[in-house]
Amino acid sequence: MRRYAAAMERVERIAAAHPGEWRSGWRVVAAAMVGNGFGPGMYQNLSSLFVPGMTLAFGWTRGEIATAAGVGLLGALGVPAIGRLADRVGARPVIVGATLLLAATLAGFATLGGNLWVYQLLVLCLALSVAGTSAVVYGRLIAARFIVHRGIALGVATSGLSLSTLALSPLVAAVIAREGWRAGFAMLIALVLAVALPAVLLLLRGVVVAPVHHAGEAEDIAPETLLAGMSAAEARRDARFWRLGLAVALVNVASVGLITQLAPFGIDRGLDLGQAALLVTAFGASQIVGRLAMGLLVDRFSARLIAAGFAAISATAFAGLLLPVSGVVALAALVFAAMLMNGAENDLLPFMTARLFGLRAYGETYGALLTMALFGTAAGIVMFGRLYDATGGYTLPLSIAVAALTAAALLFLTLTGRQTESTR
């Protein structure tokens, strides 16, 4: 640990001497924004818009869809291996492969019959594509080029998903209302293949995205940055690894479970589909604010305290959703506050992974933490859907969400140690 701390101090001195991080790294951040914005999270965030059409077409209940989606997320078990592959062969081939897998998976959704197990298999493929379209690959590229401004760089990069959610939720809802839910999937496929993949490859053209042992090939990366840190095995022996993983899993239990039910939840509160889509828009806006605010704050203050504060705000808003609130404005305001931690977590996890454990085995370490987070995602999706079927409402899952976010806030407070503090 002392050797790692000393290495990180050398890296920080290098960063202070070379402040032009944005000048050399903006293309990587822009590529990450696009790749993240049109990755599998795009469908996850918009998935509640497809639920009414699927239930009508196939007779599936909300709980059956949620359970199939949750079980399918067992594909997340493959994420650490893909992260290890990115550490060894570089980012570009992993990005291309994952994006093509995502497009094929969306095509499978568009041609679904009534077999629930096929839907489950497609969600498994969706989970496998996460590693190549998320901070598993992009986070390491950014963390290698940003030290002083790492938090806000990750915040800007991960805000791509928030922007796509914000922009696409009313458009996808309109396409589904006019042409049906299959046309909605066709729209997403076109965006992935015609917009996202070409843009990412263009932005990364000429950017060195080589693995660790080729660190010296990139003039804008200090070799010490990539070589300092723990091995994946050493990170797993650190108790903070497990506390961080459990905290983000609990955040996802609460937030993602509601995300996948937002449109039906709004309809149950008296909204039509168009108004319910505004709840998804409120969620997207919350993610943008959460990620950018988290990025700015962790560059300057204690990351663990900021994380605990965000989790507490979201827990309070979930408690507000337990009240008999109606009307699109009031519900949208509560959804915005409830989802702040979900947005912030997507910036916080890659930031803390790099800060606590370094970049030596970033892809594998972050991939393992992301797997824990995705198990929380699966649990939350299943919980919200099944408990709705069992009780006819969302009171019980919302109550569990309040408890989960409160526990996450307490876990974030335990992540003590110099590496979780600001570099300034």
Tab-separated table of C-alpha atoms in Angstrom:
chain	number	residue	atom	x	y	z
A	1	MET	CA	0.000	0.000	0.000
A	2	ARG	CA	2.861	2.406	0.798
A	3	ARG	CA	4.479	1.686	-2.598
A	4	TYR	CA	1.154	2.364	-4.329
A	5	ALA	CA	0.628	5.628	-2.422
A	6	ALA	CA	4.142	6.772	-3.312
A	7	ALA	CA	3.576	5.915	-6.975
A	8	MET	CA	0.305	7.851	-7.022
A	9	GLU	CA	2.036	10.869	-5.496
A	10	ARG	CA	4.584	10.775	-8.348
A	11	VAL	CA	1.760	10.598	-10.880
A	12	GLU	CA	0.029	13.599	-9.282
A	13	ARG	CA	3.257	15.624	-9.458
A	14	ILE	CA	3.504	14.783	-13.172
A	15	ALA	CA	-0.085	15.935	-13.698
A	16	ALA	CA	0.561	19.216	-11.888
A	17	ALA	CA	3.566	19.855	-14.116
A	18	HIS	CA	1.548	19.130	-17.294
A	19	PRO	CA	-1.866	20.766	-16.843
A	20	GLY	CA	-3.094	20.406	-20.458
A	21	GLU	CA	-5.219	17.340	-19.742
A	22	TRP	CA	-8.265	18.494	-21.703
A	23	ARG	CA	-6.173	19.541	-24.698
A	24	SER	CA	-4.755	16.057	-25.086
A	25	GLY	CA	-7.702	14.032	-23.805
A	26	TRP	CA	-10.908	15.631	-25.113
A	27	ARG	CA	-11.260	13.162	-27.993
A	28	VAL	CA	-11.219	10.209	-25.613
A	29	VAL	CA	-13.873	11.886	-23.441
A	30	ALA	CA	-16.018	12.619	-26.521
A	31	ALA	CA	-15.692	9.015	-27.747
A	32	ALA	CA	-16.701	7.766	-24.312
A	33	MET	CA	-19.739	10.070	-24.312
A	34	VAL	CA	-20.957	8.630	-27.605
A	35	GLY	CA	-20.109	5.015	-26.809
A	36	ASN	CA	-21.693	5.202	-23.381
A	37	GLY	CA	-24.691	7.156	-24.616
A	38	PHE	CA	-25.634	4.589	-27.250
A	39	GLY	CA	-24.595	1.503	-25.283
A	40	PRO	CA	-26.799	-1.097	-23.563
A	41	GLY	CA	-27.648	1.404	-20.849
A	42	MET	CA	-29.626	3.294	-23.483
A	43	TYR	CA	-32.065	0.406	-23.776
A	44	GLN	CA	-32.125	-0.193	-20.021
A	45	ASN	CA	-33.076	3.430	-19.393
A	46	LEU	CA	-35.752	3.376	-22.108
A	47	SER	CA	-36.967	-0.176	-21.472
A	48	SER	CA	-40.056	0.840	-19.494
A	49	LEU	CA	-41.432	2.435	-22.688
A	50	PHE	CA	-41.464	-1.009	-24.322
A	51	VAL	CA	-43.125	-2.835	-21.403
A	52	PRO	CA	-46.787	-1.899	-22.160
A	53	GLY	CA	-46.472	-3.096	-25.768
A	54	MET	CA	-44.806	-6.370	-24.801
A	55	THR	CA	-47.348	-7.146	-22.102
A	56	LEU	CA	-50.144	-6.514	-24.595
A	57	ALA	CA	-48.520	-8.510	-27.421
A	58	PHE	CA	-47.447	-11.580	-25.441
A	59	GLY	CA	-49.560	-11.529	-22.291
A	60	TRP	CA	-46.454	-11.291	-20.112
A	61	THR	CA	-46.853	-9.691	-16.694
A	62	ARG	CA	-44.550	-6.943	-15.462
A	63	GLY	CA	-43.052	-9.406	-13.004
A	64	GLU	CA	-42.328	-11.999	-15.698
A	65	ILE	CA	-40.565	-9.425	-17.870
A	66	ALA	CA	-38.594	-8.144	-14.880
A	67	THR	CA	-37.562	-11.651	-13.796
A	68	ALA	CA	-36.433	-12.595	-17.297
A	69	ALA	CA	-34.420	-9.390	-17.513
A	70	GLY	CA	-32.896	-9.919	-14.083
A	71	VAL	CA	-31.885	-13.527	-14.760
A	72	GLY	CA	-30.476	-12.493	-18.132
A	73	LEU	CA	-28.146	-10.084	-16.364
A	74	LEU	CA	-26.174	-13.124	-15.184
A	75	GLY	CA	-24.275	-12.397	-18.383
A	76	ALA	CA	-22.498	-9.790	-16.250
A	77	LEU	CA	-20.348	-12.658	-14.933
A	78	GLY	CA	-18.376	-12.329	-18.159
A	79	VAL	CA	-17.600	-8.633	-17.655
A	80	PRO	CA	-14.344	-9.056	-15.619
A	81	ALA	CA	-12.941	-11.388	-18.291
A	82	ILE	CA	-13.710	-8.825	-20.993
A	83	GLY	CA	-12.097	-6.146	-18.818
A	84	ARG	CA	-8.995	-8.336	-18.527
A	85	LEU	CA	-9.017	-8.701	-22.319
A	86	ALA	CA	-9.146	-4.915	-22.733
A	87	ASP	CA	-6.164	-4.589	-20.353
A	88	ARG	CA	-4.177	-6.986	-22.545
A	89	VAL	CA	-5.187	-6.294	-26.160
A	90	GLY	CA	-6.328	-2.675	-25.957
A	91	ALA	CA	-9.678	-0.954	-26.131
A	92	ARG	CA	-10.543	-0.656	-29.839
A	93	PRO	CA	-11.287	-4.320	-30.705
A	94	VAL	CA	-13.334	-4.719	-27.513
A	95	ILE	CA	-15.357	-1.576	-28.324
A	96	VAL	CA	-16.117	-2.730	-31.877
A	97	GLY	CA	-17.064	-6.265	-30.840
A	98	ALA	CA	-19.322	-5.103	-28.014
A	99	THR	CA	-21.110	-2.551	-30.210
A	100	LEU	CA	-21.831	-5.141	-32.901
A	101	LEU	CA	-23.126	-7.529	-30.234
A	102	LEU	CA	-25.391	-4.765	-28.920
A	103	ALA	CA	-26.848	-4.115	-32.395
A	104	ALA	CA	-27.483	-7.825	-32.912
A	105	THR	CA	-29.185	-8.033	-29.514
A	106	LEU	CA	-31.493	-5.121	-30.307
A	107	ALA	CA	-32.356	-6.823	-33.608
A	108	GLY	CA	-33.303	-9.897	-31.578
A	109	PHE	CA	-35.603	-7.789	-29.398
A	110	ALA	CA	-37.240	-6.303	-32.502
A	111	THR	CA	-38.105	-9.777	-33.837
A	112	LEU	CA	-39.244	-11.343	-30.563
A	113	GLY	CA	-41.986	-13.951	-30.507
A	114	GLY	CA	-43.810	-14.951	-27.355
A	115	ASN	CA	-41.035	-17.064	-25.797
A	116	LEU	CA	-39.901	-15.479	-22.549
A	117	TRP	CA	-36.688	-17.531	-22.486
A	118	VAL	CA	-35.581	-15.862	-25.742
A	119	TYR	CA	-36.041	-12.466	-24.110
A	120	GLN	CA	-33.952	-13.705	-21.190
A	121	LEU	CA	-31.186	-14.888	-23.531
A	122	LEU	CA	-31.144	-11.521	-25.294
A	123	VAL	CA	-30.764	-9.693	-21.971
A	124	LEU	CA	-27.781	-11.954	-21.251
A	125	CYS	CA	-26.223	-10.805	-24.542
A	126	LEU	CA	-27.039	-7.209	-23.582
A	127	ALA	CA	-25.125	-7.665	-20.322
A	128	LEU	CA	-22.117	-9.085	-22.167
A	129	SER	CA	-21.976	-5.970	-24.347
A	130	VAL	CA	-21.716	-3.697	-21.295
A	131	ALA	CA	-17.972	-4.138	-20.838
A	132	GLY	CA	-17.043	-2.782	-24.273
A	133	THR	CA	-19.409	0.187	-24.179
A	134	SER	CA	-18.857	1.464	-20.639
A	135	ALA	CA	-16.201	2.704	-18.230
A	136	VAL	CA	-14.617	-0.772	-18.253
A	137	VAL	CA	-12.736	0.348	-21.375
A	138	TYR	CA	-13.382	4.085	-21.577
A	139	GLY	CA	-12.711	4.700	-17.887
A	140	ARG	CA	-9.157	3.441	-18.136
A	141	LEU	CA	-8.468	5.557	-21.240
A	142	ILE	CA	-9.728	8.639	-19.418
A	143	ALA	CA	-8.074	7.911	-16.071
A	144	ALA	CA	-4.729	7.469	-17.854
A	145	ARG	CA	-4.963	10.993	-19.308
A	146	PHE	CA	-6.716	12.870	-16.481
A	147	ILE	CA	-5.537	13.075	-12.891
A	148	VAL	CA	-6.221	16.592	-11.635
A	149	HIS	CA	-9.545	16.747	-13.550
A	150	ARG	CA	-10.339	13.042	-13.547
A	151	GLY	CA	-13.669	13.347	-11.755
A	152	ILE	CA	-15.201	15.886	-14.102
A	153	ALA	CA	-13.729	14.141	-17.170
A	154	LEU	CA	-15.468	10.917	-16.124
A	155	GLY	CA	-18.598	12.894	-15.325
A	156	VAL	CA	-18.694	14.437	-18.799
A	157	ALA	CA	-17.974	11.072	-20.421
A	158	THR	CA	-20.648	9.145	-18.552
A	159	SER	CA	-23.187	11.929	-19.110
A	160	GLY	CA	-23.520	10.653	-22.683
A	161	LEU	CA	-26.026	8.070	-21.447
A	162	SER	CA	-27.966	10.749	-19.601
A	163	LEU	CA	-28.105	12.946	-22.703
A	164	SER	CA	-29.301	10.097	-24.896
A	165	THR	CA	-31.983	9.196	-22.332
A	166	LEU	CA	-33.110	12.806	-22.137
A	167	ALA	CA	-33.247	13.259	-25.911
A	168	LEU	CA	-34.562	9.860	-26.946
A	169	SER	CA	-37.289	9.129	-24.393
A	170	PRO	CA	-39.924	11.397	-26.043
A	171	LEU	CA	-38.797	10.381	-29.553
A	172	VAL	CA	-38.925	6.649	-28.841
A	173	ALA	CA	-42.281	7.060	-27.068
A	174	ALA	CA	-43.638	8.855	-30.150
A	175	VAL	CA	-42.346	6.152	-32.528
A	176	ILE	CA	-43.829	3.400	-30.349
A	177	ALA	CA	-47.166	5.209	-30.121
A	178	ARG	CA	-47.309	5.657	-33.901
A	179	GLU	CA	-45.589	2.541	-35.292
A	180	GLY	CA	-45.415	0.054	-32.419
A	181	TRP	CA	-42.707	-1.171	-30.070
A	182	ARG	CA	-40.819	-3.124	-32.760
A	183	ALA	CA	-40.266	0.129	-34.647
A	184	GLY	CA	-38.804	1.561	-31.448
A	185	PHE	CA	-36.139	-1.143	-31.460
A	186	ALA	CA	-35.436	-0.500	-35.143
A	187	MET	CA	-34.754	3.128	-34.296
A	188	LEU	CA	-32.254	2.124	-31.593
A	189	ILE	CA	-30.435	-0.247	-33.983
A	190	ALA	CA	-30.033	2.519	-36.554
A	191	LEU	CA	-28.598	4.857	-33.920
A	192	VAL	CA	-26.062	2.266	-32.722
A	193	LEU	CA	-24.789	1.287	-36.190
A	194	ALA	CA	-25.156	4.530	-38.146
A	195	VAL	CA	-24.272	7.049	-35.435
A	196	ALA	CA	-22.464	5.585	-32.442
A	197	LEU	CA	-19.928	3.158	-33.922
A	198	PRO	CA	-18.691	5.433	-36.762
A	199	ALA	CA	-18.437	8.408	-34.396
A	200	VAL	CA	-16.452	6.480	-31.778
A	201	LEU	CA	-14.008	5.097	-34.348
A	202	LEU	CA	-13.540	8.554	-35.882
A	203	LEU	CA	-12.880	10.176	-32.509
A	204	LEU	CA	-10.403	7.449	-31.496
A	205	ARG	CA	-8.603	7.622	-34.841
A	206	GLY	CA	-4.959	8.349	-34.085
A	207	VAL	CA	-5.501	8.016	-30.327
A	208	VAL	CA	-3.299	5.387	-28.707
A	209	VAL	CA	-5.574	2.905	-26.944
A	210	ALA	CA	-2.922	0.254	-26.391
A	211	PRO	CA	-2.734	-2.132	-23.415
A	212	VAL	CA	-0.564	-1.575	-20.345
A	213	HIS	CA	2.634	-3.012	-21.778
A	214	HIS	CA	2.513	-0.478	-24.637
A	215	ALA	CA	2.020	2.506	-22.335
A	216	GLY	CA	5.073	4.269	-23.679
A	217	GLU	CA	3.485	4.581	-27.140
A	218	ALA	CA	1.161	7.381	-25.985
A	219	GLU	CA	2.872	10.732	-25.591
A	220	ASP	CA	-0.014	12.081	-23.492
A	221	ILE	CA	0.233	9.327	-20.863
A	222	ALA	CA	2.892	9.127	-18.163
A	223	PRO	CA	4.021	5.444	-17.978
A	224	GLU	CA	3.848	5.668	-14.178
A	225	THR	CA	0.116	6.282	-14.482
A	226	LEU	CA	-0.624	2.925	-16.089
A	227	LEU	CA	1.938	0.887	-14.217
A	228	ALA	CA	1.098	2.109	-10.695
A	229	GLY	CA	-1.533	0.311	-8.712
A	230	MET	CA	-2.679	-3.045	-7.430
A	231	SER	CA	-3.151	-6.276	-9.282
A	232	ALA	CA	-6.734	-7.514	-9.479
A	233	ALA	CA	-5.974	-10.108	-6.793
A	234	GLU	CA	-4.522	-7.458	-4.468
A	235	ALA	CA	-7.595	-5.265	-4.990
A	236	ARG	CA	-9.896	-8.144	-4.064
A	237	ARG	CA	-7.991	-8.615	-0.798
A	238	ASP	CA	-8.693	-4.991	0.128
A	239	ALA	CA	-11.865	-4.749	2.232
A	240	ARG	CA	-12.736	-1.456	0.549
A	241	PHE	CA	-13.201	-3.323	-2.737
A	242	TRP	CA	-16.088	-5.307	-1.271
A	243	ARG	CA	-17.616	-2.360	0.568
A	244	LEU	CA	-17.534	-0.257	-2.604
A	245	GLY	CA	-19.033	-3.078	-4.665
A	246	LEU	CA	-21.818	-3.670	-2.138
A	247	ALA	CA	-22.608	0.045	-1.941
A	248	VAL	CA	-23.075	0.458	-5.697
A	249	ALA	CA	-25.050	-2.807	-5.845
A	250	LEU	CA	-27.466	-1.395	-3.259
A	251	VAL	CA	-27.760	1.840	-5.241
A	252	ASN	CA	-28.755	-0.202	-8.292
A	253	VAL	CA	-31.204	-2.363	-6.335
A	254	ALA	CA	-33.093	0.816	-5.521
A	255	SER	CA	-32.717	2.929	-8.641
A	256	VAL	CA	-32.601	0.586	-11.626
A	257	GLY	CA	-35.577	-1.359	-10.337
A	258	LEU	CA	-37.677	1.802	-10.563
A	259	ILE	CA	-36.102	2.910	-13.862
A	260	THR	CA	-37.409	-0.183	-15.618
A	261	GLN	CA	-40.899	0.478	-14.208
A	262	LEU	CA	-41.074	4.257	-14.644
A	263	ALA	CA	-43.640	4.334	-17.456
A	264	PRO	CA	-45.995	1.762	-15.825
A	265	PHE	CA	-45.477	3.505	-12.463
A	266	GLY	CA	-46.524	6.828	-14.001
A	267	ILE	CA	-49.530	5.259	-15.711
A	268	ASP	CA	-50.606	3.788	-12.359
A	269	ARG	CA	-50.466	7.335	-10.926
A	270	GLY	CA	-52.859	8.600	-13.611
A	271	LEU	CA	-50.488	9.682	-16.389
A	272	ASP	CA	-50.819	8.750	-20.060
A	273	LEU	CA	-47.852	7.228	-21.943
A	274	GLY	CA	-46.650	10.606	-23.211
A	275	GLN	CA	-46.687	12.073	-19.693
A	276	ALA	CA	-45.071	8.943	-18.281
A	277	ALA	CA	-42.267	9.388	-20.822
A	278	LEU	CA	-41.560	12.714	-19.093
A	279	LEU	CA	-40.638	10.735	-15.981
A	280	VAL	CA	-37.966	9.010	-18.070
A	281	THR	CA	-36.876	12.464	-19.251
A	282	ALA	CA	-36.670	13.626	-15.614
A	283	PHE	CA	-34.520	10.584	-14.879
A	284	GLY	CA	-32.214	11.471	-17.797
A	285	ALA	CA	-31.878	15.064	-16.581
A	286	SER	CA	-31.101	13.789	-13.090
A	287	GLN	CA	-28.322	11.619	-14.446
A	288	ILE	CA	-26.705	14.569	-16.212
A	289	VAL	CA	-26.795	16.703	-13.068
A	290	GLY	CA	-25.701	13.814	-10.843
A	291	ARG	CA	-22.723	12.866	-12.980
A	292	LEU	CA	-21.420	16.367	-13.620
A	293	ALA	CA	-21.949	17.470	-10.020
A	294	MET	CA	-20.268	14.327	-8.697
A	295	GLY	CA	-17.338	14.830	-11.076
A	296	LEU	CA	-16.807	18.448	-10.049
A	297	LEU	CA	-17.123	17.710	-6.348
A	298	VAL	CA	-14.874	14.638	-6.076
A	299	ASP	CA	-12.051	16.563	-7.771
A	300	ARG	CA	-12.164	18.979	-4.829
A	301	PHE	CA	-13.593	17.235	-1.769
A	302	SER	CA	-13.741	13.833	-0.054
A	303	ALA	CA	-15.330	11.383	-2.490
A	304	ARG	CA	-16.783	9.200	0.272
A	305	LEU	CA	-18.594	12.123	1.909
A	306	ILE	CA	-19.976	13.389	-1.401
A	307	ALA	CA	-21.181	9.871	-2.287
A	308	ALA	CA	-22.886	9.446	1.079
A	309	GLY	CA	-24.623	12.802	0.656
A	310	PHE	CA	-25.968	11.927	-2.792
A	311	ALA	CA	-27.246	8.568	-1.525
A	312	ALA	CA	-29.027	10.282	1.367
A	313	ILE	CA	-30.764	12.738	-0.988
A	314	SER	CA	-31.968	9.883	-3.189
A	315	ALA	CA	-33.201	7.884	-0.186
A	316	THR	CA	-35.264	10.883	0.942
A	317	ALA	CA	-36.809	11.266	-2.535
A	318	PHE	CA	-37.716	7.564	-2.680
A	319	ALA	CA	-39.483	8.056	0.635
A	320	GLY	CA	-41.381	10.922	-1.031
A	321	LEU	CA	-42.534	8.580	-3.805
A	322	LEU	CA	-44.253	6.479	-1.128
A	323	LEU	CA	-46.665	9.357	-0.580
A	324	PRO	CA	-49.854	9.525	-2.703
A	325	VAL	CA	-48.342	12.118	-5.054
A	326	SER	CA	-49.970	12.634	-8.446
A	327	GLY	CA	-49.434	15.028	-11.335
A	328	VAL	CA	-46.577	14.931	-13.809
A	329	VAL	CA	-44.665	17.909	-12.322
A	330	ALA	CA	-44.569	16.597	-8.754
A	331	LEU	CA	-43.740	13.048	-9.825
A	332	ALA	CA	-41.019	14.250	-12.201
A	333	ALA	CA	-39.425	16.326	-9.423
A	334	LEU	CA	-39.349	13.334	-7.070
A	335	VAL	CA	-37.980	11.032	-9.786
A	336	PHE	CA	-35.267	13.610	-10.529
A	337	ALA	CA	-34.115	13.655	-6.895
A	338	ALA	CA	-34.510	9.897	-6.426
A	339	MET	CA	-32.240	9.152	-9.389
A	340	LEU	CA	-29.422	11.570	-8.516
A	341	MET	CA	-27.360	8.800	-6.909
A	342	ASN	CA	-27.866	6.533	-9.909
A	343	GLY	CA	-26.390	9.214	-12.147
A	344	ALA	CA	-23.589	10.022	-9.738
A	345	GLU	CA	-22.703	6.335	-9.230
A	346	ASN	CA	-21.775	5.923	-12.889
A	347	ASP	CA	-19.089	8.587	-12.424
A	348	LEU	CA	-18.176	7.627	-8.871
A	349	LEU	CA	-17.401	3.947	-9.492
A	350	PRO	CA	-14.724	4.410	-12.197
A	351	PHE	CA	-13.292	7.370	-10.256
A	352	MET	CA	-12.966	5.376	-7.039
A	353	THR	CA	-11.664	2.309	-8.850
A	354	ALA	CA	-8.775	4.321	-10.279
A	355	ARG	CA	-8.234	6.248	-7.060
A	356	LEU	CA	-8.309	3.282	-4.682
A	357	PHE	CA	-6.659	0.584	-6.799
A	358	GLY	CA	-4.778	2.333	-9.633
A	359	LEU	CA	-4.663	1.487	-13.345
A	360	ARG	CA	-2.376	-1.524	-13.376
A	361	ALA	CA	-5.357	-3.910	-13.631
A	362	TYR	CA	-8.111	-1.322	-14.024
A	363	GLY	CA	-10.203	-3.218	-16.577
A	364	GLU	CA	-10.371	-6.430	-14.556
A	365	THR	CA	-10.859	-4.649	-11.217
A	366	TYR	CA	-13.543	-2.309	-12.506
A	367	GLY	CA	-15.153	-5.196	-14.374
A	368	ALA	CA	-15.461	-7.156	-11.116
A	369	LEU	CA	-16.978	-4.165	-9.327
A	370	LEU	CA	-19.335	-3.592	-12.243
A	371	THR	CA	-20.423	-7.234	-12.027
A	372	MET	CA	-21.404	-6.671	-8.405
A	373	ALA	CA	-23.275	-3.532	-9.459
A	374	LEU	CA	-25.090	-5.450	-12.200
A	375	PHE	CA	-26.156	-8.136	-9.736
A	376	GLY	CA	-27.729	-5.283	-7.792
A	377	THR	CA	-29.357	-4.183	-11.030
A	378	ALA	CA	-30.763	-7.675	-11.599
A	379	ALA	CA	-32.047	-7.909	-8.019
A	380	GLY	CA	-33.729	-4.507	-8.278
A	381	ILE	CA	-35.399	-5.274	-11.608
A	382	VAL	CA	-36.776	-8.587	-10.348
A	383	MET	CA	-37.805	-7.110	-6.999
A	384	PHE	CA	-39.828	-4.233	-8.440
A	385	GLY	CA	-41.558	-6.419	-11.028
A	386	ARG	CA	-42.336	-9.408	-8.822
A	387	LEU	CA	-43.425	-7.387	-5.816
A	388	TYR	CA	-45.744	-5.397	-8.056
A	389	ASP	CA	-47.321	-8.645	-9.259
A	390	ALA	CA	-47.611	-9.918	-5.679
A	391	THR	CA	-48.997	-6.752	-4.068
A	392	GLY	CA	-50.569	-4.820	-6.944
A	393	GLY	CA	-48.513	-1.717	-6.173
A	394	TYR	CA	-45.045	-0.284	-5.605
A	395	THR	CA	-45.196	0.495	-1.867
A	396	LEU	CA	-43.060	-2.454	-0.742
A	397	PRO	CA	-40.312	-2.147	-3.399
A	398	LEU	CA	-40.085	1.623	-2.812
A	399	SER	CA	-39.675	0.971	0.930
A	400	ILE	CA	-36.875	-1.514	0.241
A	401	ALA	CA	-35.257	1.073	-2.029
A	402	VAL	CA	-35.199	3.610	0.820
A	403	ALA	CA	-33.459	1.075	3.079
A	404	ALA	CA	-30.959	0.096	0.343
A	405	LEU	CA	-29.913	3.690	-0.354
A	406	THR	CA	-29.560	4.413	3.362
A	407	ALA	CA	-27.275	1.383	3.745
A	408	ALA	CA	-25.281	2.502	0.672
A	409	ALA	CA	-24.731	5.937	2.242
A	410	LEU	CA	-23.328	4.298	5.386
A	411	LEU	CA	-21.041	2.033	3.332
A	412	PHE	CA	-19.643	4.990	1.385
A	413	LEU	CA	-18.711	6.598	4.700
A	414	THR	CA	-16.523	3.571	5.540
A	415	LEU	CA	-14.280	4.063	2.484
A	416	THR	CA	-11.648	5.847	4.508
A	417	GLY	CA	-8.055	6.221	3.446
A	418	ARG	CA	-6.006	8.882	1.703
A	419	GLN	CA	-6.674	7.496	-1.774
A	420	THR	CA	-10.372	8.403	-1.597
A	421	GLU	CA	-9.631	12.067	-0.953
A	422	SER	CA	-9.161	14.919	-3.390
A	423	THR	CA	-5.814	15.295	-5.146
A	424	ARG	CA	-5.931	19.011	-4.404
